[in-house]
mmCIF file of C-alpha atoms in Angstrom:
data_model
loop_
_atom_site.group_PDB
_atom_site.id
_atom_site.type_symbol
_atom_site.label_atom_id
_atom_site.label_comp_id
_atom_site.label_asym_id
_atom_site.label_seq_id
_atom_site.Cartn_x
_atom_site.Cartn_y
_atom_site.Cartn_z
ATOM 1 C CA UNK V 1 -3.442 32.046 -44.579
ATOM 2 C CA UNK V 2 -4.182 33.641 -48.276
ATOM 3 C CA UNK V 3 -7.100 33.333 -50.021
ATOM 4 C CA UNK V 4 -7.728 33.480 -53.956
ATOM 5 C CA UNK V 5 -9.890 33.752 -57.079
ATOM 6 C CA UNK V 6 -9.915 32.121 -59.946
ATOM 7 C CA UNK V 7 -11.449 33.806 -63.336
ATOM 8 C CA UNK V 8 -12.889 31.404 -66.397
ATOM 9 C CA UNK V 9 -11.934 33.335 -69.611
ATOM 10 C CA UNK V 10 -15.374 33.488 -70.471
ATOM 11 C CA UNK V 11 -16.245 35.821 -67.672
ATOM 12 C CA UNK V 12 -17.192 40.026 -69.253
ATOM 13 C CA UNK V 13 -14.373 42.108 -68.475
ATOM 14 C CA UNK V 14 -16.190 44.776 -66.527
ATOM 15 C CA UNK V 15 -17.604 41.988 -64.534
ATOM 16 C CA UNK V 16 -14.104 40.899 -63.970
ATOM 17 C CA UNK V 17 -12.840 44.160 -62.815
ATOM 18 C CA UNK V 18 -15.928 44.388 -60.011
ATOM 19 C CA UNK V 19 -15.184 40.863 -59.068
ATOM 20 C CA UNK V 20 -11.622 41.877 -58.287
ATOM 21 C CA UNK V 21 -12.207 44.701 -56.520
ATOM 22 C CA UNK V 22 -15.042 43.072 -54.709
ATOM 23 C CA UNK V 23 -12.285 40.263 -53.495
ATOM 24 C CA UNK V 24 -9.876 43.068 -52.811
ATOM 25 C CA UNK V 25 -12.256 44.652 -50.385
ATOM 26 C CA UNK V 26 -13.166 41.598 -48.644
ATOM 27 C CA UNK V 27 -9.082 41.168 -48.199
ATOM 28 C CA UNK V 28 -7.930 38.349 -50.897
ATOM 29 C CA UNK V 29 -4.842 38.375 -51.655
ATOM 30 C CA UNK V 30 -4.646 37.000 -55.378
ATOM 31 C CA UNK V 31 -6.304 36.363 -58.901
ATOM 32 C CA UNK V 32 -5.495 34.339 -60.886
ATOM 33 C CA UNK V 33 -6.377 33.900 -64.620
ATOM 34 C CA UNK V 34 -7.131 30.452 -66.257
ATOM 35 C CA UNK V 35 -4.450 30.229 -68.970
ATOM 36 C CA UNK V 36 -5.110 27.520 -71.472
ATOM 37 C CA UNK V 37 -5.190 29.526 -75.157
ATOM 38 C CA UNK V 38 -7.394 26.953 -77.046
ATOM 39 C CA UNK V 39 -10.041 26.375 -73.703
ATOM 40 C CA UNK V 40 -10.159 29.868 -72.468
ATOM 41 C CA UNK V 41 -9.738 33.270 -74.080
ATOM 42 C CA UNK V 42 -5.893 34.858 -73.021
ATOM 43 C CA UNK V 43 -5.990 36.120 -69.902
ATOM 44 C CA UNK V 44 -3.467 38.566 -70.002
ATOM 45 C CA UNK V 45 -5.670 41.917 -71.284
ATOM 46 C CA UNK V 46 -7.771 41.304 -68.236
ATOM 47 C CA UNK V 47 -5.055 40.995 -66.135
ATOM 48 C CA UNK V 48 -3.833 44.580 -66.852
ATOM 49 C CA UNK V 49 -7.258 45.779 -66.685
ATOM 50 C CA UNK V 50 -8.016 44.513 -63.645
ATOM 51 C CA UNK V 51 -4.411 45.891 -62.205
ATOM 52 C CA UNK V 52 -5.581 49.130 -63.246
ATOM 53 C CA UNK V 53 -8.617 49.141 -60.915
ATOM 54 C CA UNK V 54 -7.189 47.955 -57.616
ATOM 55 C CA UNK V 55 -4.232 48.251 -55.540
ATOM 56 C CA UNK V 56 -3.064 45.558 -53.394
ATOM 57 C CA UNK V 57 -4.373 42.398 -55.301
ATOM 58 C CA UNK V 58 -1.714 39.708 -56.721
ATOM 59 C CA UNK V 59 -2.266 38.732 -60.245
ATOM 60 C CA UNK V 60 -1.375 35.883 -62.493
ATOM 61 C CA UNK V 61 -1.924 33.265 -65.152
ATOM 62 C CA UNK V 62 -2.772 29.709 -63.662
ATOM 63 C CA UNK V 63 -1.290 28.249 -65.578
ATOM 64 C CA UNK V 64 0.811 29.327 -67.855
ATOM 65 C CA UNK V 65 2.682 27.141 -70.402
ATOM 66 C CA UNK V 66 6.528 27.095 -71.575
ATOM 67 C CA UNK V 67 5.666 25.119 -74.839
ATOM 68 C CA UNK V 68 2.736 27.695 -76.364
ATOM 69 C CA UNK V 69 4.520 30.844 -75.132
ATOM 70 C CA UNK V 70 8.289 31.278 -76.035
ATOM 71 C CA UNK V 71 10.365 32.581 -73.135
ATOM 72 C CA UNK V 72 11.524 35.751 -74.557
ATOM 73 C CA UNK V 73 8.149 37.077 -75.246
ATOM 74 C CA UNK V 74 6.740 35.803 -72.048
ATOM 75 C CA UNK V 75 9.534 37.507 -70.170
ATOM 76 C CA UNK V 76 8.906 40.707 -71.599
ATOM 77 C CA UNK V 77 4.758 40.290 -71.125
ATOM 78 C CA UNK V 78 5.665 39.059 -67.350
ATOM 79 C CA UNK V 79 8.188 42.018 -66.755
ATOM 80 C CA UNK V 80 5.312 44.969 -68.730
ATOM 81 C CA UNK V 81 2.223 43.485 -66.419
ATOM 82 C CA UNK V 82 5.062 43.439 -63.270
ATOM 83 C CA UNK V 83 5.727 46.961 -63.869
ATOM 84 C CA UNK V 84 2.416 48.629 -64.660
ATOM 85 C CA UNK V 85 1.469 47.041 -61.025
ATOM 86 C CA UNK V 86 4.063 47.862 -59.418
ATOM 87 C CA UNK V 87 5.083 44.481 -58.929
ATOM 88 C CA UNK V 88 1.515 42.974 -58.001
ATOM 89 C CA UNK V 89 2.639 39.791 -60.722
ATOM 90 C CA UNK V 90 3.124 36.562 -59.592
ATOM 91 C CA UNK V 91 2.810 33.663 -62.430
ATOM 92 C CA UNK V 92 2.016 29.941 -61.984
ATOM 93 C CA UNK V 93 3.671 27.592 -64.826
ATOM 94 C CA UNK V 94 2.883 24.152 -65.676
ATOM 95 C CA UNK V 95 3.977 21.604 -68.349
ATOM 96 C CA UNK V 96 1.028 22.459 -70.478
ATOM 97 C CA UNK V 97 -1.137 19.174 -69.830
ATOM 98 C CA UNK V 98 -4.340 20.940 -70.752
ATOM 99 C CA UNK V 99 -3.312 23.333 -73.387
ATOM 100 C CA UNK V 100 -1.057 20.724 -75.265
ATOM 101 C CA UNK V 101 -3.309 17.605 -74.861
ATOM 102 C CA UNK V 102 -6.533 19.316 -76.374
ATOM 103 C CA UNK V 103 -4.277 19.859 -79.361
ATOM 104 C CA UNK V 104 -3.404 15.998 -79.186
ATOM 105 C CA UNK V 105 0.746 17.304 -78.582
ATOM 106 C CA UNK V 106 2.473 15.836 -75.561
ATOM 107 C CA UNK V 107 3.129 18.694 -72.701
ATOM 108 C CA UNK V 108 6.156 19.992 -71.941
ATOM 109 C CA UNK V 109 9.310 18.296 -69.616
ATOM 110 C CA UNK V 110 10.168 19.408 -66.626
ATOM 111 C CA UNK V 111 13.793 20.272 -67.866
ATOM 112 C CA UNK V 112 11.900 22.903 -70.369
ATOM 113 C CA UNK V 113 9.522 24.012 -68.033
ATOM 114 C CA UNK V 114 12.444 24.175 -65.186
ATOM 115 C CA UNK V 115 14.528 26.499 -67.752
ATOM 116 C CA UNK V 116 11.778 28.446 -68.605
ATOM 117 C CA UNK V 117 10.639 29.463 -64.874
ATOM 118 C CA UNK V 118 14.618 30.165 -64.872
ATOM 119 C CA UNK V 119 14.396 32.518 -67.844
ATOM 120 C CA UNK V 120 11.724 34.507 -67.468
ATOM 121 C CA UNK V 121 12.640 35.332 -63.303
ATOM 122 C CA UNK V 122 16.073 36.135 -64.183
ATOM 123 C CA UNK V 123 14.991 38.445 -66.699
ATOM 124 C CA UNK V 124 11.906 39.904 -65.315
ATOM 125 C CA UNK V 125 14.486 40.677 -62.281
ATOM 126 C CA UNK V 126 16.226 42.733 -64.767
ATOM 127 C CA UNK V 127 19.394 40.189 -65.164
ATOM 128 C CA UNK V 128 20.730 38.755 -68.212
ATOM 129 C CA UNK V 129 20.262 35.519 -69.160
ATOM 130 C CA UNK V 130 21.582 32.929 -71.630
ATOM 131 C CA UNK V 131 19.059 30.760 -72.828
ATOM 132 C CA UNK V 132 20.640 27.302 -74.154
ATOM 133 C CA UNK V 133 19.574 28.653 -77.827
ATOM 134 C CA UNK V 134 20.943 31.668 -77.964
ATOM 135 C CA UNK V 135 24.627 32.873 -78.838
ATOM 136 C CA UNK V 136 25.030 35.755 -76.269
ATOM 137 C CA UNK V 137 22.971 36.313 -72.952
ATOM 138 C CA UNK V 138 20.069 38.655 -73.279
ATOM 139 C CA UNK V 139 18.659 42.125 -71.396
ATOM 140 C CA UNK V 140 15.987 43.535 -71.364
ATOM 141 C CA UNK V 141 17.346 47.016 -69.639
ATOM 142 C CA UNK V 142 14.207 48.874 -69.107
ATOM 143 C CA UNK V 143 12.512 46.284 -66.577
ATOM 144 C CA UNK V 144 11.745 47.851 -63.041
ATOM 145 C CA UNK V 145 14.176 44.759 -61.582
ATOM 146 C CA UNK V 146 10.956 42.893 -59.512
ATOM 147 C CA UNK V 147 11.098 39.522 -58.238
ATOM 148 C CA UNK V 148 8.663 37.120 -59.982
ATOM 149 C CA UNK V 149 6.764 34.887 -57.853
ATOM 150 C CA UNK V 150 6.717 31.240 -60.213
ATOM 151 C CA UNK V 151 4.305 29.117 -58.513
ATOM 152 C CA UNK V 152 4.826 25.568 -60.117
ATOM 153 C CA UNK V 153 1.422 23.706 -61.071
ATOM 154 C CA UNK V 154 2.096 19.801 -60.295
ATOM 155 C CA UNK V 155 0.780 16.590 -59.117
ATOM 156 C CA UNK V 156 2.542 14.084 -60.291
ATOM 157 C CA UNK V 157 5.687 12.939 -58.036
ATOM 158 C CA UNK V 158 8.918 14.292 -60.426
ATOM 159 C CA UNK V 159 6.683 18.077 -61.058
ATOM 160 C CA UNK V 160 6.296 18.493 -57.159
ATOM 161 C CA UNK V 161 9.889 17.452 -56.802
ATOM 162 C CA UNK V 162 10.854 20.424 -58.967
ATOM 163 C CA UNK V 163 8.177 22.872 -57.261
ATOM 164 C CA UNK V 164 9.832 22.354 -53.971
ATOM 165 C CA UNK V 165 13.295 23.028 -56.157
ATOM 166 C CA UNK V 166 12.342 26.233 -58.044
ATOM 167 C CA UNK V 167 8.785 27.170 -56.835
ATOM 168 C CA UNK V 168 7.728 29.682 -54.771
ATOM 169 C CA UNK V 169 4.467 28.183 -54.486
ATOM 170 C CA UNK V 170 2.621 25.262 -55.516
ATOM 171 C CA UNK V 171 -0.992 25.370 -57.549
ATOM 172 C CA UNK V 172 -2.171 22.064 -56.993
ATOM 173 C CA UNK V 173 -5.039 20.959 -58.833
ATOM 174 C CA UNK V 174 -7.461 18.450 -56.609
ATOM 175 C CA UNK V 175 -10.246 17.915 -58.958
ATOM 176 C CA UNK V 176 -12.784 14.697 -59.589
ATOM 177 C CA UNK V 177 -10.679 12.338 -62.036
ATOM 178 C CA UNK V 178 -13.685 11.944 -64.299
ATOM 179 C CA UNK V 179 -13.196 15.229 -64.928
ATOM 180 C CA UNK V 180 -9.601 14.882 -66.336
#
């Protein structure tokens, strides 16, 4: 069995980094960073800080959305944290309920969110890829070629069809419906 943390954006950065290496000590195996931009602050310069202060620890963003964060930039974020850990970078994607709803938009399809887990693994693997809105496939040709982990959030019936399609994990979220 594997065991994780999750950190609240909210939490002070150097209490962060002792909080991972505290969980890395006691033998966890991931954290992961909440990763709703208008909620939480972006997780993604704590991420690196924290990578920089242990050594075995899986990171990620839980959960990360397709519809806020186009899938060329994301690739090249996922491939940069990837590399400086040495491939220590896992991510967890969603359709952007939380994210998208507090900003009164719809979240994302599963199609989108389906090419985007597509996208950013092929590239962060150091493949090209031809997303439907480009002309020519793209490459990003100084990638250290890791596999990324995608970890599909879900709970309704057609997202946990697709995590047990594409996923290499599920985040399932069990929480009290009065809080949703």
């Amino acid at each position: 069995m594997e065991f994780g943390i999750a950190f609240k954006g909210e939490i002070d950065p150097k209490r962060t980094v002792a909080i991972a290496r505290q969980v890395e000590g006691a033998g966890f195996d991931y954290a992961w960073f909440f990763d709703s931009h208008i909620l939480w602050a972006d997780p993604y310069p704590k991420i690196a800080l924290c990578m920089e202060h242990t050594e075995r620890l899986r990171y990620g963003p839980l959960v990360t959305n397709p519809k806020v964060r186009d899938w060329s930039v994301a690739a090249s974020l996922f491939a940069t944290l990837s590399k400086i850990s040495n491939g220590r970078f896992d991510i967890a994607v969603g359709r952007g309920d939380s994210s998208m709803r507090v900003m009164g938009k719809k979240p994302g399809t599963i199609a989108y969110t389906t090419e985007f887990c597509a996208a950013v693994r092929t590239m962060v693997a150091g493949e090209s890829y031809q997303y439907d809105e480009c002309p020519a496939p793209v490459f990003m040709d100084w990638v250290d070629k890791h596999k990324l982990p995608v970890w599909i959030a879900a709970y309704g019936p057609k997202a946990l069809k697709m995590a047990g399609e594409i996923g290499d994990g599920l985040a399932l979220q069990l929480a009290d419906p009065g809080l949703c």
